[in-house]
Short mmCIF file of C-alpha atoms in Angstrom, two decimals:
data_model
loop_
_atom_site.label_atom_id
_atom_site.label_comp_id
_atom_site.label_asym_id
_atom_site.label_seq_id
_atom_site.Cartn_x
_atom_site.Cartn_y
_atom_site.Cartn_z
CA MET N 1 86.08 99.36 75.93
CA LEU N 2 84.14 100.77 78.89
CA THR N 3 82.95 103.72 76.79
CA LEU N 4 81.60 101.20 74.29
CA LEU N 5 79.91 99.34 77.12
CA LYS N 6 78.15 102.49 78.27
CA LEU N 7 76.80 103.00 74.74
CA LEU N 8 75.43 99.45 74.74
CA LYS N 9 74.15 99.28 78.31
CA ASP N 10 70.56 100.20 77.32
CA GLY N 11 70.12 96.72 75.84
CA ARG N 12 69.10 98.05 72.40
CA PHE N 13 70.66 97.36 69.01
CA HIS N 14 73.36 99.77 67.84
CA SER N 15 74.88 99.65 64.39
CA GLY N 16 78.62 99.19 64.00
CA GLN N 17 78.75 102.44 62.04
CA ALA N 18 76.98 104.43 64.79
CA LEU N 19 79.23 102.96 67.46
CA GLY N 20 82.31 103.75 65.37
CA VAL N 21 81.22 107.36 64.90
CA ALA N 22 80.52 107.76 68.64
CA LEU N 23 83.91 106.31 69.55
CA GLY N 24 85.90 107.84 66.69
CA ILE N 25 87.15 104.44 65.51
CA SER N 26 86.58 102.16 62.51
CA ARG N 27 83.90 99.45 62.36
CA SER N 28 86.63 96.78 62.47
CA ALA N 29 88.00 98.40 65.63
CA VAL N 30 84.49 98.33 67.08
CA TRP N 31 84.35 94.60 66.34
CA LYS N 32 87.65 94.05 68.18
CA GLN N 33 86.43 96.00 71.18
CA LEU N 34 83.25 93.92 71.28
CA GLN N 35 85.36 90.77 71.34
CA HIS N 36 87.27 92.22 74.31
CA LEU N 37 83.97 92.94 76.08
CA GLU N 38 83.00 89.30 75.79
CA ALA N 39 86.42 87.89 76.68
CA ASP N 40 87.48 90.28 79.44
CA LEU N 41 84.17 91.06 81.16
CA GLY N 42 82.29 87.84 80.45
CA LEU N 43 79.44 89.70 78.73
CA SER N 44 77.42 88.23 75.89
CA VAL N 45 76.81 90.39 72.79
CA HIS N 46 74.19 89.56 70.15
CA LYS N 47 75.30 90.29 66.58
CA VAL N 48 72.51 90.54 64.00
CA ARG N 49 73.20 91.44 60.37
CA GLY N 50 71.35 94.60 59.40
CA ARG N 51 70.59 95.55 63.01
CA GLY N 52 73.97 95.73 64.69
CA TYR N 53 75.02 94.80 68.20
CA GLN N 54 73.08 94.35 71.41
CA LEU N 55 74.04 93.26 74.91
CA ALA N 56 72.28 90.03 75.78
CA LYS N 57 71.17 91.65 79.02
CA ARG N 58 70.56 95.33 79.82
CA LEU N 59 73.11 96.71 82.28
CA LEU N 60 72.38 99.11 85.10
CA LEU N 61 75.78 100.37 86.20
CA LEU N 62 76.63 101.83 89.60
CA ASP N 63 76.12 105.59 89.72
CA ALA N 64 77.03 107.86 92.64
CA ALA N 65 74.36 110.45 91.75
CA GLU N 66 71.69 107.72 91.63
CA ILE N 67 72.80 106.32 94.99
CA CYS N 68 72.70 109.75 96.63
CA ALA N 69 69.29 110.49 95.10
CA LYS N 70 67.98 107.25 96.63
CA GLY N 71 69.04 108.13 100.16
CA LEU N 72 72.82 108.16 100.79
CA HIS N 73 74.15 111.55 101.85
CA GLU N 74 77.34 113.13 103.20
CA CYS N 75 79.62 110.20 102.40
CA PRO N 76 82.06 110.35 99.46
CA ILE N 77 81.56 107.45 97.03
CA HIS N 78 84.44 106.07 94.94
CA ILE N 79 83.29 103.79 92.10
CA PHE N 80 85.70 101.70 90.02
CA ASP N 81 85.01 99.81 86.81
CA SER N 82 87.55 97.15 87.74
CA ILE N 83 89.77 96.77 90.80
CA ASP N 84 91.63 94.10 92.75
CA SER N 85 89.21 94.39 95.69
CA THR N 86 87.21 97.18 97.28
CA ASN N 87 88.68 96.38 100.71
CA ALA N 88 92.23 96.62 99.31
CA GLU N 89 91.46 99.97 97.69
CA ALA N 90 89.85 101.22 100.91
CA LEU N 91 93.03 100.33 102.81
CA ARG N 92 95.10 102.23 100.24
CA PHE N 93 92.85 105.29 100.68
CA ILE N 94 93.48 105.14 104.42
CA GLU N 95 97.25 104.92 103.87
CA ARG N 96 97.06 108.02 101.65
CA GLY N 97 95.29 109.91 104.43
CA GLY N 98 91.74 109.72 103.09
CA ALA N 99 89.22 111.08 105.58
CA ALA N 100 86.57 108.66 106.80
CA PRO N 101 83.75 107.92 106.34
CA PHE N 102 83.89 107.02 102.66
CA LEU N 103 82.56 104.24 100.47
CA VAL N 104 84.35 102.19 97.81
CA LEU N 105 82.32 100.31 95.19
CA ALA N 106 83.33 98.38 92.07
CA GLU N 107 81.66 96.85 89.05
CA ARG N 108 84.18 94.02 89.12
CA GLN N 109 86.90 92.67 91.42
CA ILE N 110 89.77 90.72 89.93
CA ALA N 111 91.08 89.60 93.32
CA GLY N 112 88.00 89.67 95.54
CA ARG N 113 88.60 88.27 99.02
CA GLY N 114 86.43 86.47 101.51
CA ARG N 115 87.26 85.32 105.03
CA ARG N 116 90.32 83.14 105.65
CA GLY N 117 91.86 84.17 102.31
CA ARG N 118 89.14 82.64 100.15
CA LYS N 119 88.38 84.01 96.68
CA TRP N 120 85.20 86.04 96.33
CA VAL N 121 83.79 85.55 92.81
CA SER N 122 83.12 89.01 91.37
CA PRO N 123 81.65 89.12 87.83
CA PHE N 124 81.19 92.48 86.10
CA ALA N 125 78.08 94.55 86.95
CA GLU N 126 76.19 91.64 88.50
CA ASN N 127 76.81 91.76 92.25
CA LEU N 128 77.61 94.27 94.99
CA TYR N 129 81.22 94.77 96.09
CA HIS N 130 81.06 97.36 98.88
CA SER N 131 83.59 98.66 101.43
CA LEU N 132 82.61 101.34 103.93
CA VAL N 133 85.44 102.92 105.94
CA LEU N 134 84.82 104.31 109.43
CA ARG N 135 87.13 106.00 111.92
CA ILE N 136 87.02 104.60 115.46
CA ASP N 137 88.22 106.90 118.23
CA GLY N 138 89.13 104.81 121.25
CA GLY N 139 87.01 102.19 122.92
CA MET N 140 87.19 98.49 122.17
CA ARG N 141 83.42 98.28 122.70
CA GLN N 142 82.94 99.88 119.28
CA ILE N 143 84.70 96.87 117.72
CA GLU N 144 82.96 94.10 119.68
CA GLY N 145 80.58 92.10 117.53
CA LEU N 146 80.86 94.63 114.71
CA SER N 147 80.87 92.07 111.89
CA LEU N 148 77.68 90.55 113.33
CA VAL N 149 76.09 94.01 113.42
CA VAL N 150 76.92 94.49 109.74
CA GLY N 151 75.51 91.06 108.91
CA LEU N 152 72.25 91.92 110.67
CA ALA N 153 71.93 95.13 108.65
CA VAL N 154 72.62 93.28 105.38
CA MET N 155 70.06 90.60 106.22
CA HIS N 156 67.34 93.16 106.97
CA VAL N 157 67.97 94.99 103.68
CA LEU N 158 67.68 91.72 101.75
CA ARG N 159 64.42 90.94 103.54
CA ASP N 160 63.12 94.46 102.87
CA MET N 161 63.86 93.95 99.16
CA GLY N 162 61.88 90.71 99.02
CA ILE N 163 64.35 87.97 100.03
CA ALA N 164 62.14 86.71 102.85
CA GLY N 165 64.22 83.64 103.66
CA ALA N 166 67.45 85.51 104.39
CA GLY N 167 69.01 84.61 107.75
CA LEU N 168 72.34 84.68 109.58
CA LYS N 169 75.17 82.22 110.07
CA TRP N 170 77.87 82.93 112.64
CA PRO N 171 80.07 84.81 112.24
CA ASN N 172 79.92 86.65 108.91
CA ASP N 173 77.53 85.04 106.43
CA VAL N 174 74.00 85.68 105.26
CA LEU N 175 72.23 82.59 103.95
CA VAL N 176 68.96 81.61 102.32
CA GLY N 177 68.37 78.09 103.60
CA GLU N 178 71.77 76.41 103.26
CA LYS N 179 72.92 78.69 100.41
CA LYS N 180 75.18 81.69 100.85
CA ILE N 181 73.91 84.99 99.47
CA ALA N 182 76.22 87.50 101.21
CA GLY N 183 79.42 87.70 103.23
CA ILE N 184 81.16 90.25 105.41
CA LEU N 185 84.91 90.87 105.74
CA LEU N 186 86.09 93.43 108.31
CA GLU N 187 89.66 94.73 108.39
CA LEU N 188 91.25 97.01 110.99
CA VAL N 189 94.09 99.51 110.60
CA GLY N 190 95.61 101.26 113.62
CA ASP N 191 95.27 100.80 117.37
CA PRO N 192 91.79 99.64 118.46
CA ALA N 193 92.47 101.03 121.93
CA ASP N 194 93.25 104.50 120.56
CA VAL N 195 92.48 105.59 116.97
CA CYS N 196 91.88 103.14 114.17
CA HIS N 197 90.00 102.70 110.93
CA VAL N 198 87.73 99.78 110.16
CA VAL N 199 86.80 98.63 106.65
CA LEU N 200 83.33 97.11 106.51
CA GLY N 201 83.54 94.89 103.43
CA VAL N 202 80.24 93.50 102.14
CA GLY N 203 79.72 91.21 99.16
CA ILE N 204 76.17 90.42 98.04
CA ASN N 205 75.18 88.13 95.19
CA VAL N 206 72.63 90.32 93.42
CA ASN N 207 71.96 89.46 89.77
CA MET N 208 74.38 86.54 89.28
CA GLN N 209 72.65 83.52 87.81
CA ALA N 210 75.46 81.10 86.99
CA THR N 211 79.13 80.50 87.80
CA ASP N 212 81.41 77.49 88.03
CA GLU N 213 83.93 79.23 90.31
CA VAL N 214 82.16 78.92 93.69
CA ASP N 215 83.05 75.85 95.77
CA GLN N 216 80.04 76.00 98.11
CA GLN N 217 76.26 76.26 97.85
CA TRP N 218 75.24 79.78 96.83
CA THR N 219 72.28 81.78 95.63
CA SER N 220 71.53 85.36 94.59
CA MET N 221 68.75 87.90 95.00
CA CYS N 222 67.83 87.36 91.36
CA LEU N 223 67.63 83.57 91.71
CA GLU N 224 65.51 83.85 94.84
CA ALA N 225 63.08 86.49 93.54
CA GLY N 226 63.03 85.70 89.83
CA ARG N 227 63.91 89.24 88.79
CA ASP N 228 66.86 91.61 88.50
CA PHE N 229 67.58 94.21 91.18
CA ASP N 230 68.83 97.80 91.01
CA ARG N 231 72.21 97.77 92.76
CA ASN N 232 72.10 101.55 93.26
CA GLU N 233 68.92 101.15 95.31
CA LEU N 234 70.56 98.31 97.24
CA VAL N 235 73.58 100.49 98.13
CA ALA N 236 71.35 103.33 99.29
CA LEU N 237 69.13 101.09 101.44
CA LEU N 238 72.15 99.30 102.89
CA SER N 239 73.77 102.62 103.81
CA VAL N 240 70.67 103.75 105.70
CA LYS N 241 70.30 100.43 107.53
CA LEU N 242 74.01 100.30 108.41
CA GLN N 243 73.83 103.79 109.87
CA GLN N 244 70.87 102.79 112.07
CA TYR N 245 72.59 99.70 113.46
CA LEU N 246 76.00 101.33 113.82
CA GLU N 247 74.45 104.18 115.83
CA LEU N 248 72.71 101.67 118.11
CA HIS N 249 75.92 99.69 118.50
CA HIS N 250 77.91 102.85 119.30
CA ALA N 251 75.37 104.04 121.87
CA SER N 252 74.59 100.77 123.64
CA GLY N 253 77.21 98.19 122.65
CA PHE N 254 76.64 94.79 121.05
CA ALA N 255 74.60 93.59 124.04
CA ALA N 256 71.70 95.74 122.75
CA ILE N 257 71.66 93.74 119.48
CA GLN N 258 72.52 90.26 120.81
CA SER N 259 69.00 88.88 121.18
CA GLU N 260 67.88 90.18 117.78
CA TRP N 261 70.90 88.59 116.10
CA GLU N 262 70.12 85.24 117.77
CA GLN N 263 66.51 85.50 116.59
CA TYR N 264 67.69 85.38 112.97
CA HIS N 265 70.53 82.87 113.42
CA LEU N 266 69.62 79.93 111.20
CA TRP N 267 71.84 77.49 113.10
CA GLN N 268 70.47 78.03 116.62
CA GLY N 269 70.23 74.62 118.35
CA ARG N 270 71.98 72.84 115.47
CA ALA N 271 74.74 70.25 115.81
CA VAL N 272 77.90 71.80 114.34
CA SER N 273 81.63 71.40 113.98
CA LEU N 274 83.83 74.40 114.72
CA ILE N 275 87.01 74.28 112.63
CA ALA N 276 90.18 76.02 113.82
CA GLY N 277 93.08 75.06 111.55
CA VAL N 278 93.51 71.30 111.87
CA ASN N 279 91.40 71.17 115.05
CA LYS N 280 87.69 70.39 115.13
CA ILE N 281 85.27 70.89 118.03
CA ASP N 282 81.80 69.33 117.92
CA GLY N 283 78.93 70.90 119.80
CA ILE N 284 75.41 72.32 119.82
CA VAL N 285 74.87 76.02 119.05
CA LEU N 286 73.47 77.80 122.11
CA GLY N 287 73.78 81.31 120.67
CA ILE N 288 76.23 84.17 121.11
CA ASP N 289 77.42 86.17 124.10
CA HIS N 290 77.25 89.95 124.63
CA GLN N 291 80.51 90.39 122.71
CA GLY N 292 79.47 88.31 119.71
CA ALA N 293 81.40 85.14 120.58
CA LEU N 294 79.82 81.80 119.68
CA ARG N 295 78.34 79.81 122.58
CA LEU N 296 78.59 76.05 122.09
CA LYS N 297 77.53 73.16 124.29
CA VAL N 298 80.52 70.82 124.15
CA ASP N 299 80.24 67.51 126.02
CA GLY N 300 77.57 69.01 128.24
CA VAL N 301 79.58 72.15 129.06
CA GLU N 302 79.01 75.63 127.62
CA LYS N 303 82.10 77.12 125.96
CA ASN N 304 82.61 80.41 124.11
CA PHE N 305 84.64 80.85 120.92
CA SER N 306 85.72 83.87 118.89
CA GLY N 307 88.33 84.67 116.28
CA GLY N 308 88.64 85.48 112.60
CA GLU N 309 90.12 82.11 111.63
CA LEU N 310 87.23 80.01 112.93
CA SER N 311 84.83 78.28 110.55
CA LEU N 312 81.47 76.76 111.43
CA ARG N 313 80.01 73.72 109.64
CA LEU N 314 76.84 71.72 110.15
CA ARG N 315 77.53 68.19 111.41
CA ASP N 316 76.51 65.30 109.19
CA ASP N 317 74.14 64.01 111.84
CA SER N 318 72.33 67.35 112.29
#
């Protein structure tokens, strides 16, 4: 099925006979495979008598050689057509002794994960599902505020590619206005005080235009700019930007990035509710501290909050 997809990805018409010859199967078998493409991958195929078959939309698939040619070097890239999640596969690579750094990408995730166990909608060949694995050798400072550092890098790449309204929401989201365009999920393996690995999971809505599976406001690069984007270029630019910010973070700690992050935080000064399980804390966003914790003014008193299970929401009266 994926071989057939690669024959069709140019967006041109191909006759059933030509596809059958290329695949070594009958025209009826080609027809069955096309039905699987539509059902399994959610792709639309035009069928025109006398002309053949054509994908409704040209596909530009992820390609390691293209990514390296556009700027990513000295980092092994593992690309999967379909996988449960890139973070899960990255963790399996670590368990098997894979040497970091390395990058895991996928055309589709069948069990994509966001923060707090939420599903991350992952249609085939439309968005970016990206997990970069780094080795951390001692020093908790290298972990402090790391997800915010990644978010800042993602936001700058989106802005550089024409998404001018991209901004940050504490702790791990990139928004355009009130709509989510990207999210970050970091996972740690090992002892942060000694030697550990960190998986920097990034999901970006790139060319997705419609879905009924997302339970919150969302947007994509395509919807914002009115055009499709080359995901290989996006990976390459993101890799360069991540390296810049990770080097700064390693050399100077999160404190060196704190003020820049606050500059792009869309909810600075807003009235919010911080959700922790069944508990809710209302306050005004003051910013973040030098470790990346959220600073809230609660009943006139400044309080700091951090933790992976916290969720921030705008208050109704804000």
